[in-house]
Amino acid sequence: PTSPSPTPFSPNIIQTTTTAIADHCRKIFLTMSRYRCQIWVTVFLAFAQQLCGQTSVVNYAPSIFSRLSGSHDLSFTLWIGVVKFIVTVLVIWKIEHFGRKFLLWTGIAIVGIGQCLVSIAFSLDPAASSTSAMFWALPGVLMVVMGYSMSFGPLTWLLTSEVFPTDIRGRALGVSTILTNLCAAMVTSTFFTAENAVGFTLVFLAYAIVCGFSVVFVIYAIPDTGGKSVEEIDSAMKEMRWWKRTIPKSYGGVGEGRIPTVATDFPDDNGVATDMIPSPKVYDSEFT
């Protein structure tokens, strides 16, 4: 029996593949342009969630307490779990009453204050008075846990899911998870290295500074998303003072100079919207 002859190579295959890749990249670019504020918010939440120092405080709480108190009594760490449980239940129960934005910036502020208290504890001499050091450290650690449980803990994932439409929400959450885990690994692995370099006092003070910047960003860049559609959140976000100062007006809304981002921007010859990818004529005119 004769074997079938191979399919002759066609240059159209390369052209079709190249066109498909270009269209896919163009669609990604348009999506990122359309939701660039949301992307920055997601990246901020993913990084700030770990850079606030809560992971280091919880993971190394026994070492922190033993170093400050001079004993190996682990009963202090029991309060961490109790506080985290109580605050998480209250947040789930009352989140619609207080609002996401209020809980987020208030919780971050509490984390920052707690980090300052822990920094003060390490600035004292534990050998002279361990009781005085624990007077600052214990409430500081509990404030870090409490603030995180009412802000970054539950709200990072909630806000990330609410600011994006359903067709890209899963990918946004996936990217956020990857960034969070990478940052967590970096912060945890460098904790004692940073302590050896500058001391615990400055390490926890740096965490507090991150929290201070985060509070400012939340107040001026993130709207309250409760009970709003994706379109309403997008409009509210573009009205925030942070984005008004950092994003050119030509990107601010529908009209001349705006990057085409939705299907209605690309009608066919009969005026009917067909695809998110613009024709070469529309695409070139928008970006030249």
Tab-separated table of C-alpha atoms in Angstrom:
chain	number	residue	atom	x	y	z
A	1	PRO	CA	0.000	0.000	0.000
A	2	THR	CA	1.199	3.478	-0.798
A	3	SER	CA	1.515	5.970	2.026
A	4	PRO	CA	-0.462	9.181	1.735
A	5	SER	CA	1.461	12.060	0.318
A	6	PRO	CA	2.334	14.826	2.830
A	7	THR	CA	0.325	18.005	2.784
A	8	PRO	CA	2.225	20.623	0.836
A	9	PHE	CA	3.518	23.545	2.862
A	10	SER	CA	1.490	26.698	2.456
A	11	PRO	CA	2.703	30.204	3.314
A	12	ASN	CA	-0.861	30.952	4.386
A	13	ILE	CA	-0.280	28.886	7.542
A	14	ILE	CA	2.416	31.292	8.736
A	15	GLN	CA	0.298	34.277	7.802
A	16	THR	CA	-2.754	32.887	9.616
A	17	THR	CA	-0.739	32.023	12.725
A	18	THR	CA	0.956	35.422	12.779
A	19	THR	CA	-2.374	37.183	12.393
A	20	ALA	CA	-3.910	35.160	15.212
A	21	ILE	CA	-1.007	35.921	17.547
A	22	ALA	CA	-1.102	39.612	16.648
A	23	ASP	CA	-4.856	39.756	17.246
A	24	HIS	CA	-4.464	38.017	20.590
A	25	CYS	CA	-1.702	40.397	21.695
A	26	ARG	CA	-3.753	43.342	20.512
A	27	LYS	CA	-6.733	42.136	22.513
A	28	ILE	CA	-4.568	41.768	25.623
A	29	PHE	CA	-3.219	45.282	25.103
A	30	LEU	CA	-6.724	46.712	24.740
A	31	THR	CA	-7.910	44.880	27.843
A	32	MET	CA	-4.965	46.177	29.873
A	33	SER	CA	-5.614	49.687	28.569
A	34	ARG	CA	-9.287	49.437	29.446
A	35	TYR	CA	-8.658	48.195	32.993
A	36	ARG	CA	-5.276	49.737	33.760
A	37	CYS	CA	-6.531	51.332	37.020
A	38	GLN	CA	-7.908	47.998	38.170
A	39	ILE	CA	-4.635	46.284	37.269
A	40	TRP	CA	-2.640	48.761	39.358
A	41	VAL	CA	-5.030	48.283	42.271
A	42	THR	CA	-4.672	44.505	42.019
A	43	VAL	CA	-0.870	44.712	41.918
A	44	PHE	CA	-0.874	47.113	44.864
A	45	LEU	CA	-3.095	44.849	46.977
A	46	ALA	CA	-1.004	41.771	46.127
A	47	PHE	CA	2.269	43.410	47.176
A	48	ALA	CA	1.057	45.546	50.084
A	49	GLN	CA	-0.713	42.535	51.569
A	50	GLN	CA	2.705	41.029	52.287
A	51	LEU	CA	4.872	44.137	52.618
A	52	CYS	CA	2.765	45.319	55.564
A	53	GLY	CA	4.657	42.699	57.590
A	54	GLN	CA	1.747	40.672	58.960
A	55	THR	CA	3.169	37.432	57.600
A	56	SER	CA	6.459	37.977	59.385
A	57	VAL	CA	4.736	38.903	62.630
A	58	VAL	CA	2.516	35.804	62.646
A	59	ASN	CA	5.191	33.358	61.459
A	60	TYR	CA	7.806	34.579	63.910
A	61	ALA	CA	5.558	35.570	66.809
A	62	PRO	CA	7.044	32.900	69.145
A	63	SER	CA	10.555	34.165	68.388
A	64	ILE	CA	9.477	37.779	68.871
A	65	PHE	CA	7.832	37.099	72.237
A	66	SER	CA	10.648	34.873	73.502
A	67	ARG	CA	13.267	37.439	72.559
A	68	LEU	CA	11.408	40.275	74.282
A	69	SER	CA	10.176	38.383	77.352
A	70	GLY	CA	13.234	36.207	77.870
A	71	SER	CA	11.064	33.085	78.236
A	72	HIS	CA	9.664	30.425	75.939
A	73	ASP	CA	6.068	30.765	77.079
A	74	LEU	CA	3.934	30.303	73.961
A	75	SER	CA	0.626	31.208	75.596
A	76	PHE	CA	0.864	34.667	74.029
A	77	THR	CA	0.514	33.188	70.551
A	78	LEU	CA	-2.871	31.703	71.475
A	79	TRP	CA	-4.338	35.200	71.451
A	80	ILE	CA	-3.327	35.634	67.812
A	81	GLY	CA	-5.701	32.894	66.662
A	82	VAL	CA	-8.491	34.128	68.932
A	83	VAL	CA	-8.271	37.710	67.678
A	84	LYS	CA	-8.043	36.641	64.041
A	85	PHE	CA	-11.140	34.446	64.351
A	86	ILE	CA	-13.272	37.063	66.115
A	87	VAL	CA	-12.342	39.901	63.748
A	88	THR	CA	-12.846	37.784	60.619
A	89	VAL	CA	-16.350	36.770	61.755
A	90	LEU	CA	-17.256	40.387	62.507
A	91	VAL	CA	-15.982	41.576	59.129
A	92	ILE	CA	-17.980	38.933	57.250
A	93	TRP	CA	-21.041	39.860	59.279
A	94	LYS	CA	-20.801	43.650	58.978
A	95	ILE	CA	-18.918	44.240	55.714
A	96	GLU	CA	-21.941	45.691	53.919
A	97	HIS	CA	-22.662	47.975	56.848
A	98	PHE	CA	-19.202	49.512	57.183
A	99	GLY	CA	-18.200	49.340	53.516
A	100	ARG	CA	-15.158	47.808	51.894
A	101	LYS	CA	-13.130	50.984	51.598
A	102	PHE	CA	-13.617	51.999	55.241
A	103	LEU	CA	-12.631	48.548	56.495
A	104	LEU	CA	-9.622	48.462	54.161
A	105	TRP	CA	-7.983	51.757	55.094
A	106	THR	CA	-8.946	51.483	58.774
A	107	GLY	CA	-7.508	47.993	59.008
A	108	ILE	CA	-4.287	49.018	57.284
A	109	ALA	CA	-3.952	51.969	59.666
A	110	ILE	CA	-4.340	49.596	62.634
A	111	VAL	CA	-1.640	47.342	61.160
A	112	GLY	CA	0.671	50.358	60.841
A	113	ILE	CA	0.063	51.419	64.445
A	114	GLY	CA	0.716	47.867	65.599
A	115	GLN	CA	4.001	47.746	63.708
A	116	CYS	CA	5.040	51.001	65.367
A	117	LEU	CA	4.328	49.494	68.794
A	118	VAL	CA	6.411	46.412	67.997
A	119	SER	CA	9.199	48.685	66.754
A	120	ILE	CA	9.090	50.599	70.045
A	121	ALA	CA	9.271	47.312	71.963
A	122	PHE	CA	12.473	46.335	70.195
A	123	SER	CA	13.956	49.777	70.714
A	124	LEU	CA	13.850	49.149	74.470
A	125	ASP	CA	16.356	47.032	76.352
A	126	PRO	CA	14.665	43.697	77.158
A	127	ALA	CA	17.430	42.831	79.650
A	128	ALA	CA	16.544	45.905	81.689
A	129	SER	CA	12.788	45.390	81.672
A	130	SER	CA	11.141	42.574	79.735
A	131	THR	CA	7.764	43.595	81.141
A	132	SER	CA	8.050	47.025	79.558
A	133	ALA	CA	8.956	45.510	76.165
A	134	MET	CA	6.020	43.097	76.286
A	135	PHE	CA	3.746	45.987	77.271
A	136	TRP	CA	4.343	47.385	73.773
A	137	ALA	CA	4.863	44.160	71.821
A	138	LEU	CA	1.764	42.169	72.796
A	139	PRO	CA	-0.830	44.809	71.863
A	140	GLY	CA	1.249	45.668	68.806
A	141	VAL	CA	1.202	42.094	67.492
A	142	LEU	CA	-2.520	41.752	68.242
A	143	MET	CA	-3.232	45.031	66.429
A	144	VAL	CA	-1.316	43.803	63.388
A	145	VAL	CA	-3.378	40.611	63.334
A	146	MET	CA	-6.644	42.464	63.943
A	147	GLY	CA	-6.012	45.102	61.287
A	148	TYR	CA	-4.930	42.539	58.711
A	149	SER	CA	-8.002	40.385	59.377
A	150	MET	CA	-10.297	43.325	58.649
A	151	SER	CA	-8.428	44.656	55.605
A	152	PHE	CA	-5.899	42.822	53.450
A	153	GLY	CA	-6.919	39.367	54.649
A	154	PRO	CA	-10.469	39.190	53.250
A	155	LEU	CA	-10.654	42.302	51.070
A	156	THR	CA	-7.710	41.716	48.718
A	157	TRP	CA	-9.506	38.852	47.016
A	158	LEU	CA	-12.952	40.421	47.263
A	159	LEU	CA	-11.889	43.683	45.621
A	160	THR	CA	-9.890	41.898	42.936
A	161	SER	CA	-12.958	39.872	41.996
A	162	GLU	CA	-15.277	42.886	42.001
A	163	VAL	CA	-13.280	45.338	39.885
A	164	PHE	CA	-12.924	43.025	36.864
A	165	PRO	CA	-15.631	41.617	34.572
A	166	THR	CA	-16.373	37.923	34.704
A	167	ASP	CA	-14.500	37.039	31.495
A	168	ILE	CA	-11.111	38.077	32.933
A	169	ARG	CA	-11.819	37.795	36.672
A	170	GLY	CA	-10.336	34.321	36.975
A	171	ARG	CA	-7.086	35.332	35.316
A	172	ALA	CA	-6.855	38.452	37.465
A	173	LEU	CA	-7.254	36.389	40.633
A	174	GLY	CA	-4.638	33.939	39.355
A	175	VAL	CA	-2.106	36.689	38.705
A	176	SER	CA	-2.877	38.252	42.086
A	177	THR	CA	-2.275	34.912	43.816
A	178	ILE	CA	1.071	34.444	42.061
A	179	LEU	CA	2.245	37.953	42.983
A	180	THR	CA	1.112	37.512	46.582
A	181	ASN	CA	2.937	34.206	46.995
A	182	LEU	CA	6.130	35.561	45.427
A	183	CYS	CA	6.081	38.603	47.683
A	184	ALA	CA	5.308	36.455	50.739
A	185	ALA	CA	8.271	34.220	49.992
A	186	MET	CA	10.522	37.262	49.587
A	187	VAL	CA	9.381	38.939	52.811
A	188	THR	CA	9.551	35.765	54.901
A	189	SER	CA	12.957	34.673	53.605
A	190	THR	CA	14.549	38.088	54.128
A	191	PHE	CA	13.091	38.808	57.582
A	192	PHE	CA	16.065	37.683	59.656
A	193	THR	CA	18.507	38.910	57.016
A	194	ALA	CA	17.022	42.388	57.358
A	195	GLU	CA	17.147	42.035	61.143
A	196	ASN	CA	20.843	41.248	61.045
A	197	ALA	CA	21.442	44.208	58.730
A	198	VAL	CA	19.427	46.989	60.389
A	199	GLY	CA	17.775	45.501	63.479
A	200	PHE	CA	14.162	44.660	64.316
A	201	THR	CA	13.360	48.249	65.213
A	202	LEU	CA	13.916	49.524	61.682
A	203	VAL	CA	12.383	46.431	60.079
A	204	PHE	CA	9.040	46.931	61.807
A	205	LEU	CA	9.265	50.664	61.259
A	206	ALA	CA	9.636	49.991	57.517
A	207	TYR	CA	6.486	47.858	57.653
A	208	ALA	CA	4.685	50.782	59.301
A	209	ILE	CA	5.829	53.153	56.540
A	210	VAL	CA	4.430	50.778	53.919
A	211	CYS	CA	1.129	50.807	55.794
A	212	GLY	CA	1.105	54.596	55.850
A	213	PHE	CA	1.568	54.793	52.082
A	214	SER	CA	-1.089	52.105	51.635
A	215	VAL	CA	-3.639	54.111	53.616
A	216	VAL	CA	-3.060	57.127	51.364
A	217	PHE	CA	-3.384	54.988	48.229
A	218	VAL	CA	-6.631	53.379	49.399
A	219	ILE	CA	-8.221	56.718	50.302
A	220	TYR	CA	-7.330	58.443	47.036
A	221	ALA	CA	-7.276	55.582	44.510
A	222	ILE	CA	-9.821	52.912	45.454
A	223	PRO	CA	-13.575	53.586	45.498
A	224	ASP	CA	-16.047	51.603	47.542
A	225	THR	CA	-17.159	48.695	45.368
A	226	GLY	CA	-20.077	47.454	47.424
A	227	GLY	CA	-23.307	47.016	45.452
A	228	LYS	CA	-21.844	48.405	42.211
A	229	SER	CA	-21.501	46.901	38.763
A	230	VAL	CA	-18.148	46.655	37.007
A	231	GLU	CA	-19.049	49.674	34.856
A	232	GLU	CA	-20.007	51.747	37.910
A	233	ILE	CA	-16.785	50.775	39.689
A	234	ASP	CA	-14.770	51.693	36.602
A	235	SER	CA	-16.420	55.114	36.389
A	236	ALA	CA	-15.978	55.737	40.114
A	237	MET	CA	-12.331	54.710	39.973
A	238	LYS	CA	-11.559	57.148	37.167
A	239	GLU	CA	-13.036	59.908	39.327
A	240	MET	CA	-10.626	59.177	42.175
A	241	ARG	CA	-8.057	61.901	42.734
A	242	TRP	CA	-5.091	59.524	42.393
A	243	TRP	CA	-6.006	58.461	38.838
A	244	LYS	CA	-6.995	61.956	37.757
A	245	ARG	CA	-3.441	63.060	38.512
A	246	THR	CA	-1.667	60.042	37.018
A	247	ILE	CA	-3.737	59.158	33.937
A	248	PRO	CA	-3.940	61.503	30.919
A	249	LYS	CA	-7.361	62.972	30.223
A	250	SER	CA	-7.351	61.395	26.764
A	251	TYR	CA	-7.774	58.018	28.486
A	252	GLY	CA	-10.508	59.132	30.794
A	253	GLY	CA	-13.685	58.204	28.963
A	254	VAL	CA	-15.602	57.756	25.744
A	255	GLY	CA	-14.733	60.232	23.070
A	256	GLU	CA	-11.936	61.489	20.886
A	257	GLY	CA	-8.496	60.229	21.797
A	258	ARG	CA	-9.722	57.272	23.845
A	259	ILE	CA	-8.299	53.824	23.167
A	260	PRO	CA	-11.090	51.631	21.728
A	261	THR	CA	-11.845	48.927	24.257
A	262	VAL	CA	-15.352	47.544	23.851
A	263	ALA	CA	-17.177	45.834	21.045
A	264	THR	CA	-19.392	48.855	20.301
A	265	ASP	CA	-16.284	50.809	19.304
A	266	PHE	CA	-15.799	48.587	16.274
A	267	PRO	CA	-18.984	48.394	14.166
A	268	ASP	CA	-19.049	46.631	10.846
A	269	ASP	CA	-20.100	48.218	7.568
A	270	ASN	CA	-23.753	48.086	8.656
A	271	GLY	CA	-23.087	49.759	11.991
A	272	VAL	CA	-23.349	46.548	14.007
A	273	ALA	CA	-20.725	45.769	16.641
A	274	THR	CA	-18.880	42.580	15.792
A	275	ASP	CA	-15.549	42.144	17.549
A	276	MET	CA	-13.268	43.763	20.104
A	277	ILE	CA	-10.390	43.782	17.621
A	278	PRO	CA	-10.499	46.923	15.491
A	279	SER	CA	-9.934	46.937	11.799
A	280	PRO	CA	-6.486	48.136	10.643
A	281	LYS	CA	-7.974	51.463	9.643
A	282	VAL	CA	-9.543	52.100	13.055
A	283	TYR	CA	-6.516	50.748	14.927
A	284	ASP	CA	-4.006	52.874	13.050
A	285	SER	CA	-6.077	56.013	13.365
A	286	GLU	CA	-6.397	55.571	17.122
A	287	PHE	CA	-2.704	55.110	17.798
A	288	THR	CA	-1.097	57.545	15.332
